Amino acid sequence: MLQTVVLGGMEFSPLVIYIPIAFILSALTRFALHRLDWHDRIWKVAWFEVSLFVCYFALTVYLLSGR
Amino acid sequence: MTKYLRILFTVVVVIMAVVAGRWVWTDYMHTPWTRDGRVRADIVTVAADVSGWVTTLNVKDGQLVKKGQLLFSVDNKRYQAALDKSKANTEGALLAWELAKHKYNRREALNNQKAISEEGLELTRINRNIAKANYDLAKTEQALAQLNLDRTEVVAPVSGQIINLNLRQGNYIGQGVSVFAIVKSDSFYVTGYFEETKVPLIYENQAAKIALLSGGEQLTGHVVSVGKAIANTNTQSNNQLLPQVQQTFNWVRLSQRIPVDIQLDTLPKGIQLSAGMTVSIHLATD
């Protein structure tokens, strides 16, 4: 699957793709929570969002790197 | 109750993040993988065993050749003359030996009749043996001359593809000087340069997944060997034979890279491999 990212002959770690994907997913979740007004159902919103970013990041690595 | 559910939900997500984060850390830091891999192949350099002008060149750059196929010929006139000379020498030595044998046999009969001295007989016996040794020497020189003549025709030592052919008809080539290389067919393998911290996780016959930088289907292989030595710059000496010790930072050290050879399993059809290509390698973990 995605092992390396090649841009103009330069090889980059696929993290340059994984991290933005995880960030976008986190932002979408935050937007959805805001629209649904579910923020008050979460105890510590900052902890939750950081944790969710880590989970999304791990999921992206697992799915896209062909483990 | 709702308050506890709120706390529980958040704590569960945090625990999931810790587990997921730990998995990512382990995957990147403690599993044997590297992006520093190269495709390699057995390269056989071709050199003439005799020197002279190239009279015929039968191959082109990039051409596929079979083992034993004639690649080029070196001017053989000198070597043919040397062989003819050796043949004449051998013939002369053979005749000299026969003459010496004849003399000895005759003197042996005379000695039986007590017509010549023991010393005379011994002298002809030694002369016969010298002639025999000279004949053997001449035969060996003839074989050497024949070998030199045969070696004016340079044949492919292996089947494969010719690389970097700059030789042209009419060039003068020296004995033992490589003139081009052949990439041996089906000899591709991969060498991964793994950080030394990951070497304990690598073992022989470990399965490997190999991804080419050019993309396409992943290749599979298995570990053949882990390199047992790499160069140590601290062991070099200057012109006074003093060790040239490199300075290092105490806090930041770079791990060395150890070469690990990986044999490729069956290659996908139509794949274009060239020695020197970059690959990423993931080794299987138990």
Short mmCIF file of N, CA and C in Angstrom, two decimals, chain B residues 127-230:
data_model
loop_
_atom_site.label_atom_id
_atom_site.label_comp_id
_atom_site.label_asym_id
_atom_site.label_seq_id
_atom_site.Cartn_x
_atom_site.Cartn_y
_atom_site.Cartn_z
N ASN B 127 71.16 -37.74 -19.90
CA ASN B 127 70.81 -36.95 -21.10
C ASN B 127 69.42 -37.32 -21.62
N ARG B 128 69.11 -38.60 -21.55
CA ARG B 128 67.77 -39.04 -21.99
C ARG B 128 66.70 -38.41 -21.10
N ASN B 129 66.97 -38.39 -19.78
CA ASN B 129 65.97 -37.81 -18.86
C ASN B 129 65.83 -36.30 -19.05
N ILE B 130 66.98 -35.65 -19.33
CA ILE B 130 66.91 -34.19 -19.60
C ILE B 130 66.08 -33.93 -20.85
N ALA B 131 66.27 -34.75 -21.87
CA ALA B 131 65.51 -34.59 -23.12
C ALA B 131 64.02 -34.80 -22.87
N LYS B 132 63.72 -35.78 -21.99
CA LYS B 132 62.30 -36.03 -21.65
C LYS B 132 61.70 -34.80 -20.94
N ALA B 133 62.47 -34.23 -19.99
CA ALA B 133 62.00 -33.04 -19.26
C ALA B 133 61.80 -31.87 -20.22
N ASN B 134 62.73 -31.71 -21.17
CA ASN B 134 62.61 -30.63 -22.16
C ASN B 134 61.37 -30.82 -23.02
N TYR B 135 61.08 -32.05 -23.36
CA TYR B 135 59.89 -32.35 -24.17
C TYR B 135 58.62 -32.00 -23.37
N ASP B 136 58.59 -32.39 -22.08
CA ASP B 136 57.43 -32.06 -21.24
C ASP B 136 57.25 -30.55 -21.12
N LEU B 137 58.38 -29.84 -20.98
CA LEU B 137 58.33 -28.37 -20.88
C LEU B 137 57.78 -27.77 -22.16
N ALA B 138 58.24 -28.30 -23.30
CA ALA B 138 57.78 -27.78 -24.60
C ALA B 138 56.29 -28.03 -24.76
N LYS B 139 55.83 -29.22 -24.31
CA LYS B 139 54.39 -29.53 -24.41
C LYS B 139 53.57 -28.55 -23.58
N THR B 140 54.06 -28.25 -22.37
CA THR B 140 53.34 -27.32 -21.48
C THR B 140 53.29 -25.93 -22.10
N GLU B 141 54.43 -25.51 -22.69
CA GLU B 141 54.47 -24.19 -23.33
C GLU B 141 53.52 -24.12 -24.52
N GLN B 142 53.39 -25.25 -25.21
CA GLN B 142 52.46 -25.30 -26.34
C GLN B 142 51.02 -25.18 -25.84
N ALA B 143 50.75 -25.88 -24.74
CA ALA B 143 49.39 -25.80 -24.17
C ALA B 143 49.08 -24.37 -23.74
N LEU B 144 50.09 -23.70 -23.18
CA LEU B 144 49.91 -22.31 -22.75
C LEU B 144 49.66 -21.40 -23.96
N ALA B 145 50.41 -21.65 -25.03
CA ALA B 145 50.24 -20.85 -26.24
C ALA B 145 48.85 -21.09 -26.84
N GLN B 146 48.41 -22.36 -26.78
CA GLN B 146 47.07 -22.70 -27.29
C GLN B 146 46.00 -21.99 -26.45
N LEU B 147 46.24 -21.97 -25.11
CA LEU B 147 45.30 -21.31 -24.21
C LEU B 147 45.21 -19.82 -24.53
N ASN B 148 46.37 -19.18 -24.74
CA ASN B 148 46.38 -17.76 -25.09
C ASN B 148 45.63 -17.51 -26.39
N LEU B 149 45.82 -18.41 -27.35
CA LEU B 149 45.13 -18.25 -28.64
C LEU B 149 43.62 -18.40 -28.44
N ASP B 150 43.24 -19.41 -27.64
CA ASP B 150 41.80 -19.62 -27.39
C ASP B 150 41.19 -18.41 -26.68
N ARG B 151 42.00 -17.81 -25.79
CA ARG B 151 41.46 -16.69 -25.00
C ARG B 151 41.35 -15.40 -25.81
N THR B 152 41.77 -15.41 -27.08
CA THR B 152 41.56 -14.21 -27.90
C THR B 152 40.09 -14.07 -28.27
N GLU B 153 39.32 -15.15 -28.09
CA GLU B 153 37.89 -15.07 -28.31
C GLU B 153 37.23 -15.02 -26.94
N VAL B 154 36.66 -13.88 -26.61
CA VAL B 154 36.10 -13.68 -25.27
C VAL B 154 34.62 -14.04 -25.31
N VAL B 155 34.23 -15.01 -24.48
CA VAL B 155 32.83 -15.46 -24.47
C VAL B 155 32.17 -15.02 -23.16
N ALA B 156 30.84 -15.00 -23.19
CA ALA B 156 30.08 -14.55 -22.01
C ALA B 156 30.24 -15.57 -20.89
N PRO B 157 30.69 -15.12 -19.71
CA PRO B 157 30.85 -16.07 -18.60
C PRO B 157 29.52 -16.48 -17.98
N VAL B 158 28.50 -15.63 -18.16
CA VAL B 158 27.16 -15.95 -17.64
C VAL B 158 26.13 -15.43 -18.62
N SER B 159 24.90 -15.89 -18.48
CA SER B 159 23.80 -15.33 -19.27
C SER B 159 23.32 -14.06 -18.58
N GLY B 160 23.02 -13.05 -19.38
CA GLY B 160 22.54 -11.81 -18.79
C GLY B 160 22.52 -10.69 -19.79
N GLN B 161 22.47 -9.46 -19.26
CA GLN B 161 22.38 -8.29 -20.12
C GLN B 161 23.65 -7.45 -20.01
N ILE B 162 24.11 -6.99 -21.17
CA ILE B 162 25.35 -6.21 -21.19
C ILE B 162 25.08 -4.78 -20.74
N ILE B 163 25.95 -4.29 -19.89
CA ILE B 163 25.78 -2.95 -19.31
C ILE B 163 27.04 -2.13 -19.57
N ASN B 164 26.83 -0.89 -19.95
CA ASN B 164 27.92 0.08 -20.05
C ASN B 164 29.03 -0.37 -21.01
N LEU B 165 28.59 -0.71 -22.21
CA LEU B 165 29.55 -1.14 -23.23
C LEU B 165 30.12 0.09 -23.94
N ASN B 166 31.37 0.38 -23.65
CA ASN B 166 32.03 1.49 -24.33
C ASN B 166 33.14 0.98 -25.25
N LEU B 167 33.25 -0.34 -25.33
CA LEU B 167 34.28 -0.93 -26.16
C LEU B 167 33.90 -0.80 -27.64
N ARG B 168 34.87 -0.50 -28.45
CA ARG B 168 34.61 -0.39 -29.89
C ARG B 168 35.64 -1.22 -30.64
N GLN B 169 35.24 -1.67 -31.83
CA GLN B 169 36.16 -2.44 -32.67
C GLN B 169 37.37 -1.57 -33.00
N GLY B 170 38.56 -2.12 -32.80
CA GLY B 170 39.78 -1.36 -33.06
C GLY B 170 40.44 -0.85 -31.80
N ASN B 171 39.69 -0.83 -30.69
CA ASN B 171 40.30 -0.42 -29.41
C ASN B 171 41.40 -1.40 -29.01
N TYR B 172 42.42 -0.88 -28.34
CA TYR B 172 43.44 -1.78 -27.78
C TYR B 172 43.07 -2.03 -26.33
N ILE B 173 43.01 -3.29 -25.93
CA ILE B 173 42.66 -3.57 -24.54
C ILE B 173 43.81 -4.32 -23.88
N GLY B 174 43.97 -4.04 -22.60
CA GLY B 174 45.05 -4.67 -21.84
C GLY B 174 44.55 -5.94 -21.18
N GLN B 175 45.50 -6.81 -20.88
CA GLN B 175 45.16 -8.07 -20.23
C GLN B 175 44.57 -7.80 -18.85
N GLY B 176 43.42 -8.38 -18.58
CA GLY B 176 42.82 -8.28 -17.25
C GLY B 176 42.10 -6.98 -16.97
N VAL B 177 42.03 -6.08 -17.96
CA VAL B 177 41.32 -4.80 -17.74
C VAL B 177 39.85 -4.98 -18.13
N SER B 178 38.96 -4.71 -17.16
CA SER B 178 37.53 -4.89 -17.43
C SER B 178 37.06 -3.88 -18.46
N VAL B 179 36.27 -4.34 -19.41
CA VAL B 179 35.81 -3.45 -20.48
C VAL B 179 34.31 -3.21 -20.43
N PHE B 180 33.53 -4.11 -19.84
CA PHE B 180 32.11 -3.87 -19.59
C PHE B 180 31.62 -4.91 -18.59
N ALA B 181 30.34 -4.80 -18.27
CA ALA B 181 29.79 -5.70 -17.25
C ALA B 181 28.55 -6.39 -17.78
N ILE B 182 28.25 -7.54 -17.20
CA ILE B 182 27.03 -8.27 -17.54
C ILE B 182 26.21 -8.41 -16.26
N VAL B 183 24.94 -8.01 -16.35
CA VAL B 183 24.03 -8.22 -15.21
C VAL B 183 23.45 -9.62 -15.38
N LYS B 184 23.79 -10.49 -14.47
CA LYS B 184 23.38 -11.90 -14.59
C LYS B 184 21.86 -12.01 -14.56
N SER B 185 21.32 -12.83 -15.45
CA SER B 185 19.87 -13.02 -15.50
C SER B 185 19.35 -13.61 -14.21
N ASP B 186 18.16 -13.16 -13.83
CA ASP B 186 17.44 -13.71 -12.66
C ASP B 186 18.30 -13.73 -11.40
N SER B 187 19.15 -12.75 -11.26
CA SER B 187 20.00 -12.73 -10.07
C SER B 187 19.63 -11.58 -9.14
N PHE B 188 18.46 -10.98 -9.38
CA PHE B 188 18.10 -9.81 -8.58
C PHE B 188 17.83 -10.19 -7.13
N TYR B 189 18.32 -9.38 -6.24
CA TYR B 189 18.00 -9.52 -4.82
C TYR B 189 17.95 -8.12 -4.21
N VAL B 190 17.63 -8.06 -2.96
CA VAL B 190 17.44 -6.76 -2.31
C VAL B 190 18.32 -6.71 -1.08
N THR B 191 18.95 -5.57 -0.87
CA THR B 191 19.69 -5.36 0.38
C THR B 191 19.02 -4.21 1.12
N GLY B 192 18.60 -4.50 2.34
CA GLY B 192 18.00 -3.46 3.19
C GLY B 192 19.01 -3.03 4.24
N TYR B 193 19.10 -1.72 4.45
CA TYR B 193 20.03 -1.21 5.45
C TYR B 193 19.22 -0.87 6.70
N PHE B 194 19.23 -1.79 7.66
CA PHE B 194 18.40 -1.65 8.86
C PHE B 194 19.20 -1.01 9.99
N GLU B 195 18.49 -0.21 10.78
CA GLU B 195 19.15 0.39 11.94
C GLU B 195 19.61 -0.71 12.87
N GLU B 196 20.74 -0.48 13.51
CA GLU B 196 21.30 -1.53 14.36
C GLU B 196 20.38 -1.89 15.52
N THR B 197 19.50 -0.95 15.91
CA THR B 197 18.57 -1.23 17.01
C THR B 197 17.53 -2.27 16.60
N LYS B 198 17.35 -2.46 15.30
CA LYS B 198 16.33 -3.41 14.83
C LYS B 198 16.91 -4.77 14.47
N VAL B 199 18.25 -4.86 14.48
CA VAL B 199 18.89 -6.10 14.06
C VAL B 199 18.48 -7.31 14.93
N PRO B 200 18.30 -7.14 16.26
CA PRO B 200 17.87 -8.31 17.05
C PRO B 200 16.53 -8.89 16.61
N LEU B 201 15.74 -8.10 15.86
CA LEU B 201 14.43 -8.60 15.42
C LEU B 201 14.51 -9.31 14.07
N ILE B 202 15.72 -9.41 13.51
CA ILE B 202 15.87 -9.97 12.16
C ILE B 202 16.53 -11.34 12.26
N TYR B 203 16.02 -12.29 11.50
CA TYR B 203 16.60 -13.63 11.51
C TYR B 203 16.50 -14.22 10.10
N GLU B 204 17.24 -15.28 9.88
CA GLU B 204 17.27 -15.90 8.54
C GLU B 204 15.90 -16.50 8.22
N ASN B 205 15.57 -16.44 6.93
CA ASN B 205 14.30 -16.97 6.39
C ASN B 205 13.09 -16.17 6.83
N GLN B 206 13.30 -15.02 7.46
CA GLN B 206 12.18 -14.16 7.83
C GLN B 206 11.51 -13.63 6.56
N ALA B 207 10.18 -13.66 6.54
CA ALA B 207 9.46 -13.21 5.34
C ALA B 207 9.57 -11.68 5.23
N ALA B 208 9.64 -11.21 3.99
CA ALA B 208 9.79 -9.77 3.75
C ALA B 208 8.80 -9.31 2.69
N LYS B 209 8.26 -8.11 2.92
CA LYS B 209 7.44 -7.47 1.89
C LYS B 209 8.24 -6.29 1.37
N ILE B 210 8.33 -6.19 0.05
CA ILE B 210 9.21 -5.19 -0.55
C ILE B 210 8.38 -4.31 -1.48
N ALA B 211 8.42 -3.02 -1.25
CA ALA B 211 7.68 -2.08 -2.11
C ALA B 211 8.68 -1.23 -2.87
N LEU B 212 8.52 -1.21 -4.19
CA LEU B 212 9.40 -0.38 -5.02
C LEU B 212 8.98 1.08 -4.93
N LEU B 213 9.93 1.95 -5.05
CA LEU B 213 9.62 3.38 -5.02
C LEU B 213 8.72 3.74 -6.21
N SER B 214 8.86 2.98 -7.30
CA SER B 214 8.05 3.25 -8.49
C SER B 214 6.62 2.75 -8.33
N GLY B 215 6.30 2.13 -7.19
CA GLY B 215 4.94 1.65 -6.96
C GLY B 215 4.72 0.28 -7.56
N GLY B 216 3.48 -0.03 -7.90
CA GLY B 216 3.17 -1.34 -8.45
C GLY B 216 3.02 -2.39 -7.37
N GLU B 217 2.93 -3.62 -7.85
CA GLU B 217 2.68 -4.74 -6.94
C GLU B 217 3.86 -4.93 -5.98
N GLN B 218 3.53 -5.26 -4.72
CA GLN B 218 4.60 -5.51 -3.75
C GLN B 218 5.29 -6.83 -4.06
N LEU B 219 6.59 -6.86 -3.82
CA LEU B 219 7.35 -8.10 -3.99
C LEU B 219 7.46 -8.80 -2.64
N THR B 220 7.71 -10.08 -2.69
CA THR B 220 7.93 -10.82 -1.44
C THR B 220 9.29 -11.49 -1.51
N GLY B 221 9.83 -11.74 -0.35
CA GLY B 221 11.14 -12.40 -0.29
C GLY B 221 11.38 -12.91 1.10
N HIS B 222 12.58 -13.37 1.33
CA HIS B 222 12.94 -13.81 2.68
C HIS B 222 14.41 -13.50 2.95
N VAL B 223 14.69 -13.30 4.21
CA VAL B 223 16.04 -12.88 4.61
C VAL B 223 17.02 -14.02 4.38
N VAL B 224 18.13 -13.70 3.74
CA VAL B 224 19.17 -14.70 3.49
C VAL B 224 20.30 -14.55 4.51
N SER B 225 20.70 -13.30 4.75
CA SER B 225 21.81 -13.11 5.69
C SER B 225 21.78 -11.70 6.27
N VAL B 226 22.32 -11.60 7.45
CA VAL B 226 22.48 -10.30 8.10
C VAL B 226 23.98 -10.00 8.09
N GLY B 227 24.34 -8.84 7.57
CA GLY B 227 25.76 -8.49 7.44
C GLY B 227 26.47 -8.55 8.78
N LYS B 228 27.65 -9.12 8.80
CA LYS B 228 28.39 -9.28 10.05
C LYS B 228 29.46 -8.20 10.24
N ALA B 229 29.59 -7.28 9.31
CA ALA B 229 30.59 -6.22 9.50
C ALA B 229 30.26 -5.03 8.60
N ILE B 230 30.49 -3.85 9.12
CA ILE B 230 30.47 -2.64 8.29
C ILE B 230 31.74 -1.85 8.60
#
